[in-house]
CSV table of C-alpha atoms in Angstrom, one decimal:
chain,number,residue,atom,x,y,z
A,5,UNK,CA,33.7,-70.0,28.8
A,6,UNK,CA,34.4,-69.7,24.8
A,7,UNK,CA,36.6,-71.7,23.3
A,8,UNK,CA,39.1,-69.9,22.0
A,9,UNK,CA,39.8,-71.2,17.3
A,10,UNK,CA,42.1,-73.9,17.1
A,11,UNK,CA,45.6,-72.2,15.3
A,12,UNK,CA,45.8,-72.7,11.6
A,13,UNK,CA,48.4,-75.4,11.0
A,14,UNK,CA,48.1,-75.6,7.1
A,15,UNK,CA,46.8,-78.4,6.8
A,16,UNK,CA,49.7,-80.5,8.7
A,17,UNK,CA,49.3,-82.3,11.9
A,18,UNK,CA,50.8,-80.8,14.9
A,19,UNK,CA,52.4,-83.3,17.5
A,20,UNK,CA,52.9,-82.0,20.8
A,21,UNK,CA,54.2,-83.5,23.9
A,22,UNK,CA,52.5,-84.0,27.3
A,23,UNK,CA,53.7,-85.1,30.6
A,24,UNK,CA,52.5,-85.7,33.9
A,25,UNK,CA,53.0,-87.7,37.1
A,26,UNK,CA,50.7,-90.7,38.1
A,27,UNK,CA,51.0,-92.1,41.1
A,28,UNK,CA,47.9,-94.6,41.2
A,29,UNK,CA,46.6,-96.8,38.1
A,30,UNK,CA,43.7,-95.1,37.3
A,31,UNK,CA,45.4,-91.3,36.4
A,32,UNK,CA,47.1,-92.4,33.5
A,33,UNK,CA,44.0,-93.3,32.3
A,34,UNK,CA,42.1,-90.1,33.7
A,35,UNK,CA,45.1,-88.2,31.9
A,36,UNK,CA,44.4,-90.4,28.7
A,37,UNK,CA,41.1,-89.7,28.3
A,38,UNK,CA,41.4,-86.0,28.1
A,39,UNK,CA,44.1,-86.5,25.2
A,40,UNK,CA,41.3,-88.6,23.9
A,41,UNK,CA,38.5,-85.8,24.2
A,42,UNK,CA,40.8,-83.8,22.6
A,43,UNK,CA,41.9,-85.9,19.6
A,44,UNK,CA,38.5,-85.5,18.4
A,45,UNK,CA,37.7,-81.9,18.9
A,46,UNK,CA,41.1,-81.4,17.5
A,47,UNK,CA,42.2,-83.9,14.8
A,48,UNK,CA,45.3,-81.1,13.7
A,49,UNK,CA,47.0,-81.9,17.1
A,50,UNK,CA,48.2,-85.2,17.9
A,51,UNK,CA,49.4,-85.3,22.0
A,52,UNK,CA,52.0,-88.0,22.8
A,53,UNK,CA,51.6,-89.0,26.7
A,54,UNK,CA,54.7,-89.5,28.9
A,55,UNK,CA,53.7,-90.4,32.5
A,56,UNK,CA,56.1,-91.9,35.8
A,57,UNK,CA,55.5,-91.6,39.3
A,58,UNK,CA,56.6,-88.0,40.5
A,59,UNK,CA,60.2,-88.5,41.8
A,60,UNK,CA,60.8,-90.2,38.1
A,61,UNK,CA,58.9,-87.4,36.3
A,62,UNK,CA,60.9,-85.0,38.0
A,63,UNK,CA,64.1,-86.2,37.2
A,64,UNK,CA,63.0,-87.0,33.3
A,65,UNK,CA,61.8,-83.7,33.1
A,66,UNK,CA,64.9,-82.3,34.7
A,67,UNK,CA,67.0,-84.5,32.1
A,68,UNK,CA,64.9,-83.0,29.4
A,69,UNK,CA,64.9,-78.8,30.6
A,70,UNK,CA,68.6,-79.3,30.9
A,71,UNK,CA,68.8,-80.8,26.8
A,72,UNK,CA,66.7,-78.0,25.6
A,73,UNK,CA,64.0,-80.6,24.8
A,74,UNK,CA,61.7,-80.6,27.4
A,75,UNK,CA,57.6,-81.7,26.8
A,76,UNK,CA,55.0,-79.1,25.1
A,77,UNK,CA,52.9,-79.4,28.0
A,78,UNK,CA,53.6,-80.6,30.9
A,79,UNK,CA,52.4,-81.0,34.9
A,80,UNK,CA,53.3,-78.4,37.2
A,81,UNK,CA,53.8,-79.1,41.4
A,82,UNK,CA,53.5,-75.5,42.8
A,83,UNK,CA,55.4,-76.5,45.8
A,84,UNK,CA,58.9,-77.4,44.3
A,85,UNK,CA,58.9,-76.5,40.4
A,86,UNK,CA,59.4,-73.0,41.2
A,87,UNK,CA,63.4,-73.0,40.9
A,88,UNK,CA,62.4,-73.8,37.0
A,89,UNK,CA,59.3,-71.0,37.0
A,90,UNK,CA,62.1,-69.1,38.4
A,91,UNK,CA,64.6,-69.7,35.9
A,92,UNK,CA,62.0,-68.4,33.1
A,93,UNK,CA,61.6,-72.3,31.7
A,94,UNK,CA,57.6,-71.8,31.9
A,95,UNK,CA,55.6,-69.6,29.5
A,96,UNK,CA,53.5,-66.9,31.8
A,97,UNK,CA,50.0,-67.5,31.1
A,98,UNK,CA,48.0,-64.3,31.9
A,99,UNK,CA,47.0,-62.9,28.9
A,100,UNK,CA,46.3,-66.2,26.9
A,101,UNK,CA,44.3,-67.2,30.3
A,102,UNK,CA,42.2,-63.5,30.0
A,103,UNK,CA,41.2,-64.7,26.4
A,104,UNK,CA,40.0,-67.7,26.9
A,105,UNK,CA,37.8,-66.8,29.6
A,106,UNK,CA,39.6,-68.9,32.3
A,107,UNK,CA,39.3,-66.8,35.4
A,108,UNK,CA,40.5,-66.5,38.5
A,109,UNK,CA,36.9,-66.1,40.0
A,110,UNK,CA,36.5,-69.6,39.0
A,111,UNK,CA,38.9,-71.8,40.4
A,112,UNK,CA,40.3,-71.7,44.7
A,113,UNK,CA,41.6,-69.1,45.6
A,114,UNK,CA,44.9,-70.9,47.2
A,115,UNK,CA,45.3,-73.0,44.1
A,116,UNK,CA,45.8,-70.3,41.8
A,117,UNK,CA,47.3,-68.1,43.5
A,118,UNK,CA,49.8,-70.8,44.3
A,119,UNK,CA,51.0,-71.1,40.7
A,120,UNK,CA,52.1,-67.0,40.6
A,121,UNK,CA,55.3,-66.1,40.8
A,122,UNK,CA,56.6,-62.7,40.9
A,123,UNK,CA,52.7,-61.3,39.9
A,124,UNK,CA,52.6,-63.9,36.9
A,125,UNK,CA,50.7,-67.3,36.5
A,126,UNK,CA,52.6,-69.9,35.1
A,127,UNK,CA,50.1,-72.7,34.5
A,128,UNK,CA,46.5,-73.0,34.8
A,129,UNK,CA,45.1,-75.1,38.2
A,130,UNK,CA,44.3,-79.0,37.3
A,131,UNK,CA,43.5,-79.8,40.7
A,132,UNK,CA,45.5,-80.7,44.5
A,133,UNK,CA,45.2,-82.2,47.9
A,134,UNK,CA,44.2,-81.0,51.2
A,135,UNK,CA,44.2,-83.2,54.6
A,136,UNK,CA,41.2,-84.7,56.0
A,137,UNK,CA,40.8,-87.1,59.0
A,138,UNK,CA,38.8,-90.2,57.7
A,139,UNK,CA,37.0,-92.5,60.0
A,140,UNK,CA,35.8,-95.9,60.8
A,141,UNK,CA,32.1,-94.9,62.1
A,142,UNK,CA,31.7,-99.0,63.3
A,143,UNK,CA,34.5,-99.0,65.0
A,144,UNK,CA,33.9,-95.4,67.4
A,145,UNK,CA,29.6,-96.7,67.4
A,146,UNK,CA,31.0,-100.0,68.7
A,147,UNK,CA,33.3,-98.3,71.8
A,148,UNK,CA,30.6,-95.4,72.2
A,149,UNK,CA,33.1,-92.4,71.4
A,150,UNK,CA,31.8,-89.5,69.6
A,151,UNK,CA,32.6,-89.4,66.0
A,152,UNK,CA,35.7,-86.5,65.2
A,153,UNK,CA,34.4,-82.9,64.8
A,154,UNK,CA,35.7,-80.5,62.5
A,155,UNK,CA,37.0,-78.2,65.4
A,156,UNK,CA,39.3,-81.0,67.7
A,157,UNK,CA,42.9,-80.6,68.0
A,158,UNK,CA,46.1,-83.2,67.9
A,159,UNK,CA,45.4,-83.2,72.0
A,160,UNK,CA,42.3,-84.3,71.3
A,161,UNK,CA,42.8,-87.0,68.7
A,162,UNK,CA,45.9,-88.4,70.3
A,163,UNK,CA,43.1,-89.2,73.8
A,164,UNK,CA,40.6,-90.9,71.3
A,165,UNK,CA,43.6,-92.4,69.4
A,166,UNK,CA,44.6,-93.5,73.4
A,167,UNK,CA,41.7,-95.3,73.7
A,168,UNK,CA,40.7,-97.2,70.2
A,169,UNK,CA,44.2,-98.8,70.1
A,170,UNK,CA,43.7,-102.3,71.0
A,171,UNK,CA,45.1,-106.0,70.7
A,172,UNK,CA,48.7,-106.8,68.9
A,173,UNK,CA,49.6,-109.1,66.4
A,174,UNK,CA,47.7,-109.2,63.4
A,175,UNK,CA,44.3,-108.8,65.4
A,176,UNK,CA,45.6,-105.4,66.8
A,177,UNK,CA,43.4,-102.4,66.0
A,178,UNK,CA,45.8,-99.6,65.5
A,179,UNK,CA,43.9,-95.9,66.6
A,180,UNK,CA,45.4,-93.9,63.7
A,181,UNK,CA,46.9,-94.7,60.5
A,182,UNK,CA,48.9,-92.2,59.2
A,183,UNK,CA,52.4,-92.7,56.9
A,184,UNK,CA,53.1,-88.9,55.2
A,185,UNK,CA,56.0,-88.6,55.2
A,186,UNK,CA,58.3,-87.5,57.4
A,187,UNK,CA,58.5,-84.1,57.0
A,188,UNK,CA,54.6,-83.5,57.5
A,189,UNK,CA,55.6,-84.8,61.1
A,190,UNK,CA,57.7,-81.3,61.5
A,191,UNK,CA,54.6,-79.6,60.5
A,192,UNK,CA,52.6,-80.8,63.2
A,193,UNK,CA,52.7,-77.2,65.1
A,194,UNK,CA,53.5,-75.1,61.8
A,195,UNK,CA,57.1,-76.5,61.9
A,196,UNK,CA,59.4,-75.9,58.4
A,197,UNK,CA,62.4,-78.5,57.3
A,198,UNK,CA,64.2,-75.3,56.3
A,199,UNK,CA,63.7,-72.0,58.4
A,200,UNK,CA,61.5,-70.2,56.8
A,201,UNK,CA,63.7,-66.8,56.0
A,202,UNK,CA,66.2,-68.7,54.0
A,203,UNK,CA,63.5,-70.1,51.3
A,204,UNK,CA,63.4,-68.7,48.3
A,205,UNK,CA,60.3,-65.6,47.9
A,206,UNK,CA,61.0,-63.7,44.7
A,207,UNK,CA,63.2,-63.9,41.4
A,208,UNK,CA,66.4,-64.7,43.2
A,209,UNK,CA,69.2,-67.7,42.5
A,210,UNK,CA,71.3,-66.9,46.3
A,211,UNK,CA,69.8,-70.1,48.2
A,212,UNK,CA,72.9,-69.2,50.9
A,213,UNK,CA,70.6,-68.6,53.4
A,214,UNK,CA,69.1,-72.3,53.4
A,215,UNK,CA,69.6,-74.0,56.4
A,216,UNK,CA,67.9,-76.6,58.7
A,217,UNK,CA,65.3,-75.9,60.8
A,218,UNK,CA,65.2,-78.6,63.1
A,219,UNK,CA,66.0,-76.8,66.2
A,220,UNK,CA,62.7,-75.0,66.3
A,221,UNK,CA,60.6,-75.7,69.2
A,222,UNK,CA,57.2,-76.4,66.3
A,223,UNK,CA,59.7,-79.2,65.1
A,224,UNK,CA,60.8,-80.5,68.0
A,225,UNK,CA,57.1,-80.5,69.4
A,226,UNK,CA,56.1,-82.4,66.2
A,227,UNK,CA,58.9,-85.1,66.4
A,228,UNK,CA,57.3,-85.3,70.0
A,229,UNK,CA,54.0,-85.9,69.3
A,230,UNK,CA,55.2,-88.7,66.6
A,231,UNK,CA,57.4,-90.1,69.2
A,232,UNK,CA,54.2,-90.4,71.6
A,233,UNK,CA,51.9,-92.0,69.4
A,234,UNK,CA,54.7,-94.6,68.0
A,235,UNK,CA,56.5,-95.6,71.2
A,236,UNK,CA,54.2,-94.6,74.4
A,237,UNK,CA,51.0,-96.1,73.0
A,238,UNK,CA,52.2,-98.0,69.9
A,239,UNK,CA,49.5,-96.1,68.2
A,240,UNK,CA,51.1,-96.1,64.9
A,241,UNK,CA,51.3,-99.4,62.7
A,242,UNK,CA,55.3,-98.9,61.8
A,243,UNK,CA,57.0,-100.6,58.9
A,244,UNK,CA,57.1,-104.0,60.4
A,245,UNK,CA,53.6,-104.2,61.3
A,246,UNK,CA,52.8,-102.6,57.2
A,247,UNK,CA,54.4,-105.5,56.4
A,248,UNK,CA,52.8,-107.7,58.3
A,249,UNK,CA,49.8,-107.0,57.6
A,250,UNK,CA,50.7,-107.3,53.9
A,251,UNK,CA,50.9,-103.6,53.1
A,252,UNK,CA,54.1,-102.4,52.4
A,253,UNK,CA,53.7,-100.2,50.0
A,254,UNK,CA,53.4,-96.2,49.5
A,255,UNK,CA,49.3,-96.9,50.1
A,256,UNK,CA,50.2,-98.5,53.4
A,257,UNK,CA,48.1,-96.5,55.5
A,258,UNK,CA,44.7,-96.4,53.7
A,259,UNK,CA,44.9,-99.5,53.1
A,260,UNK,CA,45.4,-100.5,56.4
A,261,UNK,CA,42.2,-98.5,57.4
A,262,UNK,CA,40.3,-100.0,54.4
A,263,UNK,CA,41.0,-103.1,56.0
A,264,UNK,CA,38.9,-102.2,59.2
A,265,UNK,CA,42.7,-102.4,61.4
A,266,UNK,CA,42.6,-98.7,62.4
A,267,UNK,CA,39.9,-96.3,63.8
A,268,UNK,CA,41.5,-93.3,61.9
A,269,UNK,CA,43.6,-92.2,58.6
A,270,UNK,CA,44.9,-89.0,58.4
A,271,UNK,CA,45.7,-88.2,54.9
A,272,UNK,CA,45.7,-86.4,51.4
A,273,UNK,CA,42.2,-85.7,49.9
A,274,UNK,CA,43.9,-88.0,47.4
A,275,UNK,CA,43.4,-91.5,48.9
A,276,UNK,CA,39.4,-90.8,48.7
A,277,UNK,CA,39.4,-92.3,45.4
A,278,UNK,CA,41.1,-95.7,46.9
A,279,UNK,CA,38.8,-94.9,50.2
A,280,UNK,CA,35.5,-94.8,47.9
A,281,UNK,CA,36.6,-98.3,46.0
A,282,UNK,CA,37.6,-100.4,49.2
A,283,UNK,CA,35.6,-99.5,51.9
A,284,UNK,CA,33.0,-102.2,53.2
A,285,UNK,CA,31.8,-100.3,56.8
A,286,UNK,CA,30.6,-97.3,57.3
A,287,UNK,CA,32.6,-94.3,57.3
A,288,UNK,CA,33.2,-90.7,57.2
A,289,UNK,CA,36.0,-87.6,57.2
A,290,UNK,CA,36.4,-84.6,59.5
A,291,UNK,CA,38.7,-81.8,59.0
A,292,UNK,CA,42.6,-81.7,59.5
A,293,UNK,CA,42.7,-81.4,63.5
A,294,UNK,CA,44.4,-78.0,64.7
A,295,UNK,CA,47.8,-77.3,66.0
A,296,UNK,CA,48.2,-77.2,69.7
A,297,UNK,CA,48.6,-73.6,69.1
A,298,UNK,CA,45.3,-72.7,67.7
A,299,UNK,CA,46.2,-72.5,63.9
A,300,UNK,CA,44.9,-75.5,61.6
A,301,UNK,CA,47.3,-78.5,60.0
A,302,UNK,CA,46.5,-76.9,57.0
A,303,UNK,CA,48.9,-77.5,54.2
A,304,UNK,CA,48.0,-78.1,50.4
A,305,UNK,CA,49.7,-78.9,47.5
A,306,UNK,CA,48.7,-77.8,44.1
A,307,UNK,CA,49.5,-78.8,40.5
A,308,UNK,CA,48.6,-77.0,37.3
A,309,UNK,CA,49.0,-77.1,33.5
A,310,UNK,CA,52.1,-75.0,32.1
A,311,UNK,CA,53.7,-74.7,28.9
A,312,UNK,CA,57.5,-75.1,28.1
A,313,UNK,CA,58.8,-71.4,26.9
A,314,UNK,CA,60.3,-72.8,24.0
A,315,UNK,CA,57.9,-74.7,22.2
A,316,UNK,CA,58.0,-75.1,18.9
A,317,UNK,CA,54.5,-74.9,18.9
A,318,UNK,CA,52.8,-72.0,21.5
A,319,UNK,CA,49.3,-71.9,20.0
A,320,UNK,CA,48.9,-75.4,19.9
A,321,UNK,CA,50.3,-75.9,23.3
A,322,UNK,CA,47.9,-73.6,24.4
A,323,UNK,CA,45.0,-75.0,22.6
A,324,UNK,CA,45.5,-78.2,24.5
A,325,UNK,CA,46.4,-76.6,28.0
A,326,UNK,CA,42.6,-74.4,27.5
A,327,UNK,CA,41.1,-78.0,26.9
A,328,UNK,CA,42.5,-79.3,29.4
A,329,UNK,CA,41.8,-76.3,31.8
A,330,UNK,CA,37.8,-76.6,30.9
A,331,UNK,CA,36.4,-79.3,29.5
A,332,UNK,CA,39.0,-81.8,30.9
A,333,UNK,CA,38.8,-81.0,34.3
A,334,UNK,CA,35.3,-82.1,34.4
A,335,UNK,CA,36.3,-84.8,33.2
A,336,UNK,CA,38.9,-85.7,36.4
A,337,UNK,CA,36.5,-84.5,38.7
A,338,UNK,CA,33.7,-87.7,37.5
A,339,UNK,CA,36.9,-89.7,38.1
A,340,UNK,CA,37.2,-88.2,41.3
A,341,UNK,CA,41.2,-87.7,40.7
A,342,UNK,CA,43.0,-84.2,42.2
A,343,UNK,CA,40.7,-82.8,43.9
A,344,UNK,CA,39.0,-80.5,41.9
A,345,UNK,CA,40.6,-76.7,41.4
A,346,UNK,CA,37.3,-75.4,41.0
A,347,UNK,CA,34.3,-75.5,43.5
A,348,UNK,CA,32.1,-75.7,40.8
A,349,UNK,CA,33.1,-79.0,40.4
A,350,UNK,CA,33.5,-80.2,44.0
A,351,UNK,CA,30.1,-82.1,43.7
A,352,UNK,CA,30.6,-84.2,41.0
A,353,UNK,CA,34.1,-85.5,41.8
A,354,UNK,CA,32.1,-86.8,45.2
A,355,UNK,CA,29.2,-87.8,43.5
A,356,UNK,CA,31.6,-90.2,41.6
A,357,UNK,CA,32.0,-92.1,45.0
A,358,UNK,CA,28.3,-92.6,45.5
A,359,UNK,CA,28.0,-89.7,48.0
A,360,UNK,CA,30.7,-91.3,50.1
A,361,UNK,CA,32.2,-89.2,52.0
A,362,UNK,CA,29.2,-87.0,53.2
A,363,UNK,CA,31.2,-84.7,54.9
A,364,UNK,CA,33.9,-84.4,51.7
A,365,UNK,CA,33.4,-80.9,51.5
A,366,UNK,CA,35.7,-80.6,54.4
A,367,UNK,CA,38.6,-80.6,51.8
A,368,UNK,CA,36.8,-77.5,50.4
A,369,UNK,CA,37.5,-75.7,53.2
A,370,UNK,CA,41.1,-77.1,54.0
A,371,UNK,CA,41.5,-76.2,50.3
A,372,UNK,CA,40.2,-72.5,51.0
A,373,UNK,CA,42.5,-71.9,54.3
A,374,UNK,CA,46.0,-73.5,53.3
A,375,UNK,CA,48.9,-72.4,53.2
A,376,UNK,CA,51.2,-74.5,50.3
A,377,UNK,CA,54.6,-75.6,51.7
A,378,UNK,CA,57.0,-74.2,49.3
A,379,UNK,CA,60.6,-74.9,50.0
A,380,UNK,CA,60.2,-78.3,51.6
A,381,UNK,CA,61.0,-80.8,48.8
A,382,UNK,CA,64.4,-79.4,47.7
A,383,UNK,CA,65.5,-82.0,45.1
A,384,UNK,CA,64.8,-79.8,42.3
A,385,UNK,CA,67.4,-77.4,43.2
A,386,UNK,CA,69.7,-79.4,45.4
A,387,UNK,CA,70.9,-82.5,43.8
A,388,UNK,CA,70.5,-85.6,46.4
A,389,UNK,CA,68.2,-83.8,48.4
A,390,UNK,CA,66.0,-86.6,48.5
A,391,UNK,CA,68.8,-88.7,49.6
A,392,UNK,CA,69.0,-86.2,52.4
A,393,UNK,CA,65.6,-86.6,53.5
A,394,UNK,CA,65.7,-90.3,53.6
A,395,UNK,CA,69.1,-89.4,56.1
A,396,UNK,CA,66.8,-87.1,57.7
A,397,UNK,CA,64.2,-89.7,58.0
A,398,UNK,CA,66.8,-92.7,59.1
A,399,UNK,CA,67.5,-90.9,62.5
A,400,UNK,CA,63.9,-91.0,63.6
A,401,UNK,CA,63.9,-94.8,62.4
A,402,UNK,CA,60.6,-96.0,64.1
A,403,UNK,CA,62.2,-99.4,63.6
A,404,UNK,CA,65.1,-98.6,66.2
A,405,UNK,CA,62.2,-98.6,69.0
A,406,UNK,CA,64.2,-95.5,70.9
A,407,UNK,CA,62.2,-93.0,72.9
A,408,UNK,CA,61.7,-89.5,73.4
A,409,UNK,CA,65.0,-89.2,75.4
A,410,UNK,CA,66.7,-90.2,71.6
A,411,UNK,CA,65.1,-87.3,69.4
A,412,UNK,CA,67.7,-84.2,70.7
A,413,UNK,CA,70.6,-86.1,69.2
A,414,UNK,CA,68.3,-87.4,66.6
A,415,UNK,CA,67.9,-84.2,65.5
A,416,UNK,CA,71.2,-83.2,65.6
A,417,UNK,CA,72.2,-85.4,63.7
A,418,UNK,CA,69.5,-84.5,61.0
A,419,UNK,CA,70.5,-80.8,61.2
A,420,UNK,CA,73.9,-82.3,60.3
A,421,UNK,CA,72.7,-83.9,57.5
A,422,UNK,CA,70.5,-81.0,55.9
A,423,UNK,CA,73.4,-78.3,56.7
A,424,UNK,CA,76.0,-81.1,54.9
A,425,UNK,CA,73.5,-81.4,51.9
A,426,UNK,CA,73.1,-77.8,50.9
A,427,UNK,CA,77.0,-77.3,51.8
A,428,UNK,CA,77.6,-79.9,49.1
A,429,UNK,CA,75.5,-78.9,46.5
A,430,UNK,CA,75.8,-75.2,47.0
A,431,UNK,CA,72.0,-74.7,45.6
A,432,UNK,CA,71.4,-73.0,42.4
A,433,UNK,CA,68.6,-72.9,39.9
A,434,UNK,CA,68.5,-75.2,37.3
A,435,UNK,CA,69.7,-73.4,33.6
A,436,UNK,CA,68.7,-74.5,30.3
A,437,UNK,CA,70.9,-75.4,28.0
């Protein structure tokens, strides 16, 4: 589309502030060389980077929203910065988006529609993550299985799963990799954290409806199934064997399946990127595999571009926010970062992997049909939620070895620990000062 004229600044350079979360190497630099691009299009606006992993992002940019001095610009998670959207911190977007000819038409449907709230968009889609269901194609040739389909469900995957987990020590081949994190498990048949009528679905601060949803028969099933695949057929690599096989870390998984140890990885159209640099055999994805009842593991998360609502400097900010919205997210799609928040651009960000994966455009439709989980990361609104969760987490402790018979009082005692949380904190939107 046009570009829209860069604001007069009379002569004086304009600095603006930028941040953004990176969790791997490479995106800082990704993020860097759009404030590069720009610098020379736009020598009147300097942009200063700030960068962290997300959970210290979050909190800096909490620090900063409550001083009053929060970035220019900044990154925007639809599923758990809506307390702030909510709390009228973010600039809406609609008209400035209208002029510049950034249009809805052009970007996924669930992205931005994701970053509305109460019928007004808040920042401008830089790209997300869908699941997918990589494979090791030698290791299913070699034990003559089929390759996954696009249309198989958990069932199905836990039999082939079954059957390619072989060995133990540090020759064992595990059948799936897979560490999201815990609460994805309570997902596993549509299952919600919270229930689903106490999180927040308008312009409202009254969060005294929250409470845990761990007593649902879709949770229960899901702490089931990861119960099965950890302790009946030792399916799983836990945290001993991450360590053991030197992989430790928050890329534990992939990295465990880039080392040829498991048949599967079920994760975020984000580890493509680490996929495409350390794969040696062949290999390929399939969709996210349905839920025993029919409907598809669907979830996404999306992230976008907003602007602080009291910026010093809204023409500028918005000047940088178009660039980055057009020309600078071609730019992360030949890095292959987020995946891409317009399909337009879906080919290049795979072409950036040499063609690997040829069936990548299963993100695309993941992309297309999910549903964003808003309400399940709390911290924003609920101080030491995320202490909670790691309670939440410690009373399925894979390391404890207990069995299905333990996840009832498991899960009691994880209600207990969500219920004690939002007693504590009594939940409120966070206020500028």
């Amino acid at each position: 589309g046009a570009a829209s004229a860069a604001p007069s600044t009379n002569g004086t350079t304009v600095t603006l502030q930028y941040g953004s979360w990176a969790g791997t190497t490479p995106e800082p630099l990704h993020r860097q060389a759009i404030i590069d691009a720009f610098a020379k299009e736009h020598p009147e606006i300097k942009v200063n980077f700030y960068y962290a992993n997300g959970g210290d992002y979050m909190t800096k940019m909490k620090t900063l929203f409550a001083a009053g001095t929060a970035w220019d610009v900044m990154q925007v998670a639809a599923d758990s910065q809506y307390p702030q959207i909510n709390a009228g911190l973010f600039m809406p977007l609609d008209d400035r988006a209208r002029g510049a000819y950034i249009n809805k038409g052009d970007f996924f449907p669930s992205m931005w529609n994701s970053l509305i709230w109460n019928g007004k968009l808040y920042a401008i889609p830089l790209g997300g993550a869908s699941a997918g269901l990589a494979y090791n194609k030698d290791i299913f040739d070699k034990a003559k299985i089929p390759y996954p389909t696009d249309d198989m469900d958990w069932n199905q995957v836990y039999a082939i799963t079954k059957e390619l987990t072989q060995g133990d020590g540090l020759a064992k081949q595990f059948g799936l990799a897979w560490d999201m994190w815990g609460e994805h498990w309570e997902w596993f048949n549509g299952g919600l954290p919270l229930r689903p009528d106490g999180i927040m679905t308008g312009a409202s601060t009254d969060y005294t409806s929250l409470e845990s949803n761990e007593g649902a028969d879709s949770v229960t099933q899901g702490r089931q199934f990861r119960w099965k695949l950890m302790f009946d057929i030792k399916a799983l690599p836990n945290a001993q064997e991450m360590q053991a096989f030197g992989q430790g870390t928050d890329m534990g998984s992939p990295a465990i399946f880039m080392g040829g140890h498991s048949a599967m990885n079920f994760d975020g159209s984000w580890s493509v990127a680490t996929w495409q640099k350390g794969i040696k055999f062949n290999w390929d994805v399939a969709r996210a595999p349905k839920w025993p009842n029919g409907q598809r593991s669907g979830w996404i998360t999306v992230n976008g571009t907003g602007i602080n609502a009291k910026t010093k400097f809204p023409e500028q900010a918005w000047t940088f926010n178009e660039f980055f919205s057009t020309k600078g997210l071609q730019i992360l799609a030949d890095a292959a970062d987020f995946y891409p928040s317009k399909p337009s651009l879906v080919d290049a960000w795979l072409k950036s992997g040499g063609g690997t994966p040829k069936n990548g455009k299963v993100f695309s439709d993941s992309m297309a049909e999910g549903t964003l989980k808003r309400g399940s990361w709390l911290d924003l609104f609920a101080p030491g939620w995320g202490d909670t969760l790691n309670d939440v987490n410690a009373c399925f402790d894979s390391s404890t070895g207990k069995g299905l018979n333990d996840i009832p009082p498991a899960q009691k005692a994880a209600e207990k620990a969500i219920n004690d949380i939002i007693a504590k904190t009594k939940p409120s939107v966070l206020k500028q000062g």
